[in-house]
Amino acid sequence: MKTADIAQRYLDFFEDNGHTIVPSSSLVTSDPSLLFTVAGMVPFIPYLTGVVPAPYPRAADVQKCIRTNDIEEVGKTPRHGTFFQMLGNWSFGDYFKEGAIGYAWELLTRSEAEGGLGFDEKDLWVTVYEEDDEAEALWRSVAGVSPDRIQRLGKDSNYWSTGQPGPAGPCSEIFFDRGPAYGIDGGPATDDDRYVEIWNLVFMQYAITNVRSKLDFDIVGELPQKNIDTGMGLERVAFLKQGVENMYETDQVRPVLDRAVDLSGRRYGADHEDDVRFRVIADHVRSSLMLLSDGVTPSNEGRGYILRRLMRRAIRAMRLLGVEGATFPELFAASRDAMKESYPELETDYARLSAYAFAEEETFLRTLAAGSTILDLSMSQTKGAGGRTLAGSEAFLLHDTYGFPIDLTVEIAQEAGLDVDRSAFDSLMQEQRQRAKADARSRKRAIADHSVYREFRAQGETVFTGYTDLETESSVLGVLVDGVAVDRALQGQIAEVILAETALYAESGGQVADKGVIVGPGFELDVLDVQRPVPGLISHTVEVATGEVGVGQAATTVVDAANRRAARQAHSATHLVHAALRDTLGSSATQAGSLNRAGYMRFDFTWGQQLSDATKTEIEEIANNAVRDNLEVTTRVLPLSEAKELGAMALFGEKYGDRVRMVDIGGPWSRELCAGTHVSTSAEVGLISLVGEASVGASNRRVEALVGLDAFRELAAERALVSQLSTSLKTPREQLPARIAELSASLKAAEKKIAAFEAKALSEKAPSLVEKAQEIGGFRVVAESIGSAGSADDVRSLALQVRDRLGSSAGVVALAATVGERVTVVVATNDGSRAAGVRAGALAKSAAAVLGGGGGGRDDVAQGGGTDPAAVPAALASIVDSLRAA
């Protein structure tokens, strides 16, 4: 019985019995005390506690849940999973114990042909709270359960409360007996894995107060409205009904496990540690996919950190299975296909979800590459010195410099038999936080210390004339060199110049500063930057090109007209693209930042998924249609309140006074508060060409575009490229995609043939390598460099072939090869050498250290690598020396 079918049978049964079917709530709960929906009851807490009247007397649902407090147990037991689905039926002052017990037993034991779950009564056990005589009596009378199948347990297992004053009550649980092959006899009271809890019925009937602990409180009376809260684990029922050993082998999880098996080349069921890793991967990939579907994105805090940890544990497990490349494109697709029947949104929204996952894997693989080498070396040095604890300073270095998570460091160290000095690590982290706070205070003081501008600002605001003029005559109010006010600046110096008026635009609102010059009698200044260090004052950072400039001199600001024209085009294009985005995506696509400079604009906006090619084309077309329509661009200065009433949109990060400047393009179609420079009509913008769209953080996207002549040049370059390809490939332009796809397929096929040829050629070396075996320290040893290889897997395969040909006597094979730009060394041992204490992992790690890298692995086969091909003889010699000393 498929998992989705079990869930549907459950919902159908309770709907037939008068329950309202409620859709699953999000994994992201609105409860401020919880990161996630950790139990099926979470969405119903307001109704169960009576804070909010229930909208229905009885309900049923399949609730998505995430629980990571037992994350270390995932894969080790048949029932621990981070994501799970809880089947629940609820009564809010309607039926109580008798109804709950009757429904549960009927659904469980009704035949599959009649819509039930078809459990055999003889396989079911029941537990009740030790003082709940009523529940036991009802199990016997309503369900007909034999007294010897009912066990009374204490408050720690069969009583429910929140740990706070409020509702509470006894529980009754239903267990499935897997049979004597799975453990000892004696029922659920034995707490043995043989008995699997599948359904928990909570009878919420008492009000409690004076709560001293979750088990120690005072019952003050019965609730005026008694409620039923039940939960049946869908995954647990599924693995029992599907006849598999655990939840990881059910139809919604096993496909991911199988794909991991395929990618690793290892067999599920052959090695306990590998099996745990396969199960961790299957569980964590599914959990990650479900979290992404509910809007959680990877980050370093809160929910995002939990998601990141799940993903990185899955990546780490694949690495331990010998797979070093990206695997999420395969694993997440497998999980999507397994879960989409129950959650169709996984398929429709897969492009967005997978983009987050693939990016996270790519980032973490880089982190692993750098951090693992450092960690391996640190652990080797710690063990070499006889230590059992990795220094906190080493863990901090990995965290601070390489972005290696502390929990991963602890996990890897524990696998190597080492502890981590967490107290020292935590102390260093605290010192870092204090330094960061002190630095922030220092920078805040530095930024706030603007007293040098006080006397200039006291003379009034700098008048900006650039909206209408490209040249403005003024006078020099002040000159600063290295932040100190001086009388003059000399040729070759960098200085700040304060003027009474300027036509040069100071960077703000996403628009970069103007380019230009400042000229006067006997001097010319190249303008490097224009800023507003304090409100109302404009400062020009300049390099004195000729002469010297002094306080009181006349000066004329001259704007680079071509640069300003292109900048105006880009800024107006930003407004057009913003309006087009809102036209296409809706009002939820709000501005989160922008940058515009001559010929280029970028725009950040709140949106949780990648834009499709069709959407980007639509946005681009709307913006260019606005250019074609030659819309009038007008500006007004008016009170902020009036601008808001007119619907003007504010720019990201800008602060506004009582009076603001409002820019309209085509009237209300584009209406924003903006101090930037703009074209007079939209046609002056010229062409807008979207050239990029990407994520810039959780729920934020960025579009980039070239504008005006820059856009034309880009399209002209692409046209030339297409023409060149068409000529080179002797293919009409419209047939180029198909032709390139054909060539790409041919290339891949050729590469596959070459790889197969290389692998075969490598495999043919096995007999000659066996002939080179030497007797060293009582072992038959093959330690050879085999030149180059197509992949590390090829080297591994050859090493195993040579090992198998050495026969039953103690043998060790160590092969080194150049794979790409790295050197790979693979060590394989047979039963005889392992019985003598030889471990492949230790030998590979020592050889890799000589190669300038890291490595390790299992006792029977392991690999390492490095970047120093010249050290291959020494690396192999180190293995031979170790065997002589064994």
mmCIF file with all atom_site columns, C-alpha atoms in Angstrom, residues 357-440:
data_model
loop_
_atom_site.group_PDB
_atom_site.id
_atom_site.type_symbol
_atom_site.label_atom_id
_atom_site.label_alt_id
_atom_site.label_comp_id
_atom_site.label_asym_id
_atom_site.label_entity_id
_atom_site.label_seq_id
_atom_site.pdbx_PDB_ins_code
_atom_site.Cartn_x
_atom_site.Cartn_y
_atom_site.Cartn_z
_atom_site.occupancy
_atom_site.B_iso_or_equiv
_atom_site.pdbx_formal_charge
_atom_site.auth_seq_id
_atom_site.auth_comp_id
_atom_site.auth_asym_id
_atom_site.auth_atom_id
_atom_site.pdbx_PDB_model_num
ATOM 1  C CA . ALA A 1 357 ? 19.643 23.358 -3.156 1.00 0.00 ? 357 ALA A CA 1
ATOM 2  C CA . PHE A 1 358 ? 22.119 23.248 -6.025 1.00 0.00 ? 358 PHE A CA 1
ATOM 3  C CA . ALA A 1 359 ? 23.689 26.566 -5.011 1.00 0.00 ? 359 ALA A CA 1
ATOM 4  C CA . GLU A 1 360 ? 24.067 25.370 -1.417 1.00 0.00 ? 360 GLU A CA 1
ATOM 5  C CA . GLU A 1 361 ? 25.770 22.166 -2.534 1.00 0.00 ? 361 GLU A CA 1
ATOM 6  C CA . GLU A 1 362 ? 28.164 24.022 -4.811 1.00 0.00 ? 362 GLU A CA 1
ATOM 7  C CA . THR A 1 363 ? 29.128 26.394 -2.001 1.00 0.00 ? 363 THR A CA 1
ATOM 8  C CA . PHE A 1 364 ? 29.596 23.653 0.564  1.00 0.00 ? 364 PHE A CA 1
ATOM 9  C CA . LEU A 1 365 ? 31.664 21.458 -1.731 1.00 0.00 ? 365 LEU A CA 1
ATOM 10 C CA . ARG A 1 366 ? 34.129 24.332 -1.986 1.00 0.00 ? 366 ARG A CA 1
ATOM 11 C CA . THR A 1 367 ? 34.069 24.681 1.789  1.00 0.00 ? 367 THR A CA 1
ATOM 12 C CA . LEU A 1 368 ? 34.666 20.966 2.237  1.00 0.00 ? 368 LEU A CA 1
ATOM 13 C CA . ALA A 1 369 ? 37.574 20.957 -0.178 1.00 0.00 ? 369 ALA A CA 1
ATOM 14 C CA . ALA A 1 370 ? 39.388 23.644 1.782  1.00 0.00 ? 370 ALA A CA 1
ATOM 15 C CA . GLY A 1 371 ? 38.302 22.695 5.294  1.00 0.00 ? 371 GLY A CA 1
ATOM 16 C CA . SER A 1 372 ? 38.653 18.919 5.108  1.00 0.00 ? 372 SER A CA 1
ATOM 17 C CA . THR A 1 373 ? 42.332 19.115 4.234  1.00 0.00 ? 373 THR A CA 1
ATOM 18 C CA . ILE A 1 374 ? 43.038 21.402 7.186  1.00 0.00 ? 374 ILE A CA 1
ATOM 19 C CA . LEU A 1 375 ? 40.930 19.298 9.543  1.00 0.00 ? 375 LEU A CA 1
ATOM 20 C CA . ASP A 1 376 ? 42.540 16.026 8.455  1.00 0.00 ? 376 ASP A CA 1
ATOM 21 C CA . LEU A 1 377 ? 45.994 17.477 9.075  1.00 0.00 ? 377 LEU A CA 1
ATOM 22 C CA . SER A 1 378 ? 44.948 18.830 12.486 1.00 0.00 ? 378 SER A CA 1
ATOM 23 C CA . MET A 1 379 ? 43.495 15.476 13.536 1.00 0.00 ? 379 MET A CA 1
ATOM 24 C CA . SER A 1 380 ? 46.588 13.632 12.299 1.00 0.00 ? 380 SER A CA 1
ATOM 25 C CA . GLN A 1 381 ? 48.859 15.940 14.287 1.00 0.00 ? 381 GLN A CA 1
ATOM 26 C CA . THR A 1 382 ? 46.655 15.602 17.374 1.00 0.00 ? 382 THR A CA 1
ATOM 27 C CA . LYS A 1 383 ? 46.750 11.796 17.191 1.00 0.00 ? 383 LYS A CA 1
ATOM 28 C CA . GLY A 1 384 ? 50.452 11.811 16.390 1.00 0.00 ? 384 GLY A CA 1
ATOM 29 C CA . ALA A 1 385 ? 51.094 13.717 19.604 1.00 0.00 ? 385 ALA A CA 1
ATOM 30 C CA . GLY A 1 386 ? 49.028 11.182 21.546 1.00 0.00 ? 386 GLY A CA 1
ATOM 31 C CA . GLY A 1 387 ? 46.152 13.598 22.052 1.00 0.00 ? 387 GLY A CA 1
ATOM 32 C CA . ARG A 1 388 ? 42.472 12.737 22.200 1.00 0.00 ? 388 ARG A CA 1
ATOM 33 C CA . THR A 1 389 ? 41.036 16.260 21.882 1.00 0.00 ? 389 THR A CA 1
ATOM 34 C CA . LEU A 1 390 ? 41.215 18.605 18.908 1.00 0.00 ? 390 LEU A CA 1
ATOM 35 C CA . ALA A 1 391 ? 42.209 22.082 20.025 1.00 0.00 ? 391 ALA A CA 1
ATOM 36 C CA . GLY A 1 392 ? 39.481 24.703 20.125 1.00 0.00 ? 392 GLY A CA 1
ATOM 37 C CA . SER A 1 393 ? 41.775 27.046 18.225 1.00 0.00 ? 393 SER A CA 1
ATOM 38 C CA . GLU A 1 394 ? 41.885 24.592 15.305 1.00 0.00 ? 394 GLU A CA 1
ATOM 39 C CA . ALA A 1 395 ? 38.088 24.319 15.256 1.00 0.00 ? 395 ALA A CA 1
ATOM 40 C CA . PHE A 1 396 ? 37.839 28.116 15.394 1.00 0.00 ? 396 PHE A CA 1
ATOM 41 C CA . LEU A 1 397 ? 40.282 28.493 12.487 1.00 0.00 ? 397 LEU A CA 1
ATOM 42 C CA . LEU A 1 398 ? 38.136 26.143 10.407 1.00 0.00 ? 398 LEU A CA 1
ATOM 43 C CA . HIS A 1 399 ? 34.994 28.080 11.319 1.00 0.00 ? 399 HIS A CA 1
ATOM 44 C CA . ASP A 1 400 ? 36.379 31.593 10.989 1.00 0.00 ? 400 ASP A CA 1
ATOM 45 C CA . THR A 1 401 ? 38.629 31.208 7.948  1.00 0.00 ? 401 THR A CA 1
ATOM 46 C CA . TYR A 1 402 ? 37.096 28.367 5.966  1.00 0.00 ? 402 TYR A CA 1
ATOM 47 C CA . GLY A 1 403 ? 33.417 28.601 6.913  1.00 0.00 ? 403 GLY A CA 1
ATOM 48 C CA . PHE A 1 404 ? 33.515 25.030 8.275  1.00 0.00 ? 404 PHE A CA 1
ATOM 49 C CA . PRO A 1 405 ? 30.550 24.570 10.685 1.00 0.00 ? 405 PRO A CA 1
ATOM 50 C CA . ILE A 1 406 ? 31.523 23.627 14.246 1.00 0.00 ? 406 ILE A CA 1
ATOM 51 C CA . ASP A 1 407 ? 28.930 20.842 14.385 1.00 0.00 ? 407 ASP A CA 1
ATOM 52 C CA . LEU A 1 408 ? 30.475 19.263 11.298 1.00 0.00 ? 408 LEU A CA 1
ATOM 53 C CA . THR A 1 409 ? 33.963 19.555 12.820 1.00 0.00 ? 409 THR A CA 1
ATOM 54 C CA . VAL A 1 410 ? 32.690 17.806 15.942 1.00 0.00 ? 410 VAL A CA 1
ATOM 55 C CA . GLU A 1 411 ? 31.011 15.086 13.873 1.00 0.00 ? 411 GLU A CA 1
ATOM 56 C CA . ILE A 1 412 ? 34.100 14.369 11.756 1.00 0.00 ? 412 ILE A CA 1
ATOM 57 C CA . ALA A 1 413 ? 36.373 14.437 14.789 1.00 0.00 ? 413 ALA A CA 1
ATOM 58 C CA . GLN A 1 414 ? 34.139 11.972 16.621 1.00 0.00 ? 414 GLN A CA 1
ATOM 59 C CA . GLU A 1 415 ? 34.287 9.644  13.624 1.00 0.00 ? 415 GLU A CA 1
ATOM 60 C CA . ALA A 1 416 ? 38.059 9.758  13.986 1.00 0.00 ? 416 ALA A CA 1
ATOM 61 C CA . GLY A 1 417 ? 37.863 9.026  17.714 1.00 0.00 ? 417 GLY A CA 1
ATOM 62 C CA . LEU A 1 418 ? 38.588 12.579 18.879 1.00 0.00 ? 418 LEU A CA 1
ATOM 63 C CA . ASP A 1 419 ? 36.750 15.112 20.991 1.00 0.00 ? 419 ASP A CA 1
ATOM 64 C CA . VAL A 1 420 ? 36.735 18.850 20.282 1.00 0.00 ? 420 VAL A CA 1
ATOM 65 C CA . ASP A 1 421 ? 37.551 21.424 22.950 1.00 0.00 ? 421 ASP A CA 1
ATOM 66 C CA . ARG A 1 422 ? 34.205 23.213 22.728 1.00 0.00 ? 422 ARG A CA 1
ATOM 67 C CA . SER A 1 423 ? 34.839 25.461 25.731 1.00 0.00 ? 423 SER A CA 1
ATOM 68 C CA . ALA A 1 424 ? 37.956 26.895 24.069 1.00 0.00 ? 424 ALA A CA 1
ATOM 69 C CA . PHE A 1 425 ? 36.086 27.235 20.772 1.00 0.00 ? 425 PHE A CA 1
ATOM 70 C CA . ASP A 1 426 ? 33.176 29.021 22.473 1.00 0.00 ? 426 ASP A CA 1
ATOM 71 C CA . SER A 1 427 ? 35.621 31.337 24.247 1.00 0.00 ? 427 SER A CA 1
ATOM 72 C CA . LEU A 1 428 ? 37.269 32.304 20.964 1.00 0.00 ? 428 LEU A CA 1
ATOM 73 C CA . MET A 1 429 ? 33.858 32.874 19.408 1.00 0.00 ? 429 MET A CA 1
ATOM 74 C CA . GLN A 1 430 ? 32.937 35.186 22.271 1.00 0.00 ? 430 GLN A CA 1
ATOM 75 C CA . GLU A 1 431 ? 36.187 37.115 21.837 1.00 0.00 ? 431 GLU A CA 1
ATOM 76 C CA . GLN A 1 432 ? 35.437 37.478 18.142 1.00 0.00 ? 432 GLN A CA 1
ATOM 77 C CA . ARG A 1 433 ? 31.964 38.849 18.889 1.00 0.00 ? 433 ARG A CA 1
ATOM 78 C CA . GLN A 1 434 ? 33.441 41.359 21.321 1.00 0.00 ? 434 GLN A CA 1
ATOM 79 C CA . ARG A 1 435 ? 36.029 42.469 18.756 1.00 0.00 ? 435 ARG A CA 1
ATOM 80 C CA . ALA A 1 436 ? 33.299 42.827 16.144 1.00 0.00 ? 436 ALA A CA 1
ATOM 81 C CA . LYS A 1 437 ? 31.237 44.971 18.509 1.00 0.00 ? 437 LYS A CA 1
ATOM 82 C CA . ALA A 1 438 ? 34.258 47.123 19.367 1.00 0.00 ? 438 ALA A CA 1
ATOM 83 C CA . ASP A 1 439 ? 35.088 47.492 15.679 1.00 0.00 ? 439 ASP A CA 1
ATOM 84 C CA . ALA A 1 440 ? 31.509 48.435 14.907 1.00 0.00 ? 440 ALA A CA 1
#
